[in-house]
Backbone as numpy.savetxt, mean C-alpha at the origin, in Angstrom:
# Nx Ny Nz CAx CAy CAz Cx Cy Cz
-8.31 10.80 -18.80 -7.26 9.88 -18.39 -6.91 8.98 -19.56
-5.65 8.87 -19.87 -5.24 7.95 -20.92 -4.92 6.60 -20.30
-4.93 5.59 -21.10 -4.66 4.24 -20.62 -3.62 3.58 -21.51
-2.88 2.69 -20.91 -1.89 1.89 -21.63 -2.41 0.47 -21.62
-2.53 -0.11 -22.79 -3.01 -1.49 -22.87 -1.87 -2.46 -22.59
-2.17 -3.45 -21.77 -1.22 -4.51 -21.43 -1.94 -5.84 -21.55
-1.20 -6.87 -21.83 -1.75 -8.22 -21.85 -1.29 -8.91 -20.59
-2.25 -9.47 -19.85 -1.95 -10.14 -18.60 -2.49 -11.55 -18.67
-1.70 -12.51 -18.24 -2.14 -13.90 -18.19 -2.54 -14.24 -16.76
-3.69 -14.90 -16.63 -4.18 -15.32 -15.32 -4.50 -16.80 -15.35
-4.29 -17.49 -14.25 -4.74 -18.88 -14.20 -6.27 -18.89 -14.30
-6.84 -19.96 -14.84 -8.28 -20.00 -15.08 -9.14 -19.66 -13.85
-8.78 -20.16 -12.69 -9.60 -19.90 -11.50 -9.57 -18.42 -11.12
-8.43 -17.78 -11.27 -8.33 -16.36 -10.95 -9.05 -15.51 -11.99
-8.99 -15.92 -13.23 -9.71 -15.21 -14.29 -11.21 -15.30 -14.04
-11.71 -16.47 -13.68 -13.14 -16.61 -13.37 -13.54 -15.74 -12.18
-12.70 -15.75 -11.16 -13.00 -14.95 -9.97 -13.03 -13.46 -10.33
-12.09 -13.00 -11.13 -12.05 -11.60 -11.53 -13.29 -11.24 -12.34
-13.70 -12.13 -13.24 -14.91 -11.88 -14.04 -16.15 -11.85 -13.16
-16.22 -12.72 -12.16 -17.36 -12.73 -11.24 -17.41 -11.42 -10.44
-16.26 -10.96 -9.99 -16.20 -9.70 -9.24 -16.67 -8.56 -10.14
-16.19 -8.54 -11.38 -16.57 -7.48 -12.32 -18.09 -7.46 -12.51
-18.68 -8.62 -12.71 -20.15 -8.68 -12.88 -20.86 -8.21 -11.62
-20.41 -8.70 -10.47 -21.08 -8.38 -9.20 -20.97 -6.89 -8.88
-19.87 -6.26 -9.25 -19.64 -4.85 -8.91 -19.98 -3.91 -10.06
-20.42 -4.48 -11.18 -20.77 -3.65 -12.34 -19.59 -2.92 -12.93
-18.46 -3.58 -12.93 -17.22 -2.99 -13.45 -16.73 -3.79 -14.64
-15.79 -3.20 -15.33 -15.10 -3.95 -16.38 -14.02 -4.81 -15.72
-13.53 -5.77 -16.45 -12.42 -6.57 -15.95 -11.20 -5.68 -15.71
-10.99 -4.71 -16.60 -9.89 -3.76 -16.41 -10.06 -3.00 -15.10
-11.28 -2.59 -14.79 -11.54 -1.87 -13.55 -11.23 -2.70 -12.32
-11.56 -3.98 -12.38 -11.27 -4.88 -11.26 -9.76 -5.03 -11.09
-9.05 -5.21 -12.18 -7.59 -5.35 -12.12 -6.95 -4.05 -11.62
-7.44 -2.91 -12.09 -6.91 -1.62 -11.63 -7.11 -1.47 -10.13
-8.31 -1.80 -9.65 -8.58 -1.71 -8.20 -7.65 -2.62 -7.41
-7.45 -3.83 -7.90 -6.59 -4.79 -7.20 -5.15 -4.27 -7.14
-4.68 -3.69 -8.23 -3.31 -3.16 -8.25 -3.19 -1.94 -7.33
-4.20 -1.09 -7.32 -4.16 0.06 -6.40 -4.14 -0.41 -4.95
-4.97 -1.41 -4.65 -4.99 -1.95 -3.28 -3.64 -2.56 -2.91
-3.04 -3.31 -3.84 -1.74 -3.93 -3.58 -0.67 -2.87 -3.37
-0.71 -1.81 -4.18 0.26 -0.73 -4.03 0.09 -0.02 -2.69
-1.15 0.23 -2.30 -1.41 0.90 -1.01 -0.95 0.03 0.15
-1.18 -1.28 0.06 -0.74 -2.20 1.11 0.78 -2.18 1.22
1.46 -2.21 0.09 2.93 -2.19 0.09 3.45 -0.89 0.70
2.82 0.23 0.36 3.26 1.51 0.92 3.02 1.57 2.42
1.89 1.01 2.89 1.64 0.97 4.33 2.69 0.12 5.04
3.07 -1.00 4.43 4.10 -1.85 5.02 5.44 -1.13 5.07
5.78 -0.43 4.00 7.04 0.32 3.97 7.02 1.42 5.03
5.90 2.12 5.15 5.78 3.16 6.16 5.92 2.58 7.56
5.28 1.45 7.78 5.40 0.79 9.09 6.84 0.43 9.40
7.56 -0.06 8.41 8.97 -0.39 8.59 9.80 0.84 8.92
9.53 1.94 8.21 10.25 3.18 8.49 9.93 3.72 9.88
8.65 3.65 10.25 8.27 4.11 11.58 8.95 3.27 12.65
9.01 1.96 12.44 9.68 1.09 13.39 11.15 1.41 13.51
11.79 1.60 12.37 13.23 1.91 12.36 13.51 3.21 13.10
12.80 4.28 12.73 13.06 5.57 13.35 12.56 5.62 14.78
11.54 4.83 15.09 11.09 4.74 16.48 12.18 4.13 17.36
12.84 3.10 16.87 13.95 2.49 17.62 15.10 3.46 17.78
15.42 4.18 16.68 16.51 5.17 16.75 16.18 6.25 17.77
14.94 6.73 17.79 14.54 7.77 18.74 14.64 7.24 20.17
14.19 6.03 20.38 14.25 5.43 21.72 15.70 5.33 22.20
16.60 4.96 21.29 18.03 4.87 21.64 18.57 6.22 22.09
17.99 7.30 21.55 18.43 8.66 21.91 17.65 9.20 23.11
16.75 8.39 23.66 15.97 8.84 24.80 14.79 9.72 24.42
14.42 9.68 23.16 13.29 10.48 22.70 12.03 9.62 22.81
11.24 9.89 23.84 10.06 9.08 24.10 8.77 9.88 24.01
8.87 11.20 23.87 7.67 12.03 23.81 7.91 13.19 22.85
6.84 13.92 22.56 6.97 15.11 21.71 7.92 16.12 22.36
7.81 16.27 23.69 8.70 17.19 24.40 10.15 16.78 24.27
10.41 15.48 24.39 11.79 14.97 24.22 12.30 15.32 22.83
11.45 15.14 21.83 11.86 15.43 20.46 12.17 16.92 20.28
11.31 17.78 20.84 11.55 19.22 20.72 12.86 19.61 21.40
13.14 19.06 22.57 14.42 19.36 23.26 15.59 18.86 22.44
15.46 17.67 21.87 16.54 17.09 21.05 16.81 17.97 19.84
15.77 18.46 19.20 15.93 19.28 17.99 16.52 20.66 18.32
16.26 21.18 19.51 16.81 22.48 19.89 18.28 22.39 20.29
18.73 21.21 20.68 20.11 21.09 21.15 21.12 21.03 20.02
């Protein structure tokens, strides 16, 4: 795996917390930041998915699609 170096500025309290996490988990500071960014990205994707599910769930309900059978009948028509 290749890596791209970036410079990131953190407020002192957050930098200390990140360093403490790195020590406690036996990781590098880069590893802690990578994990945090992966977690943030996953959270954002879950929120987007939830929004899409809500949107299409409302659209399906408007069409009277309330079950798998309803959906199959709708798709065949």
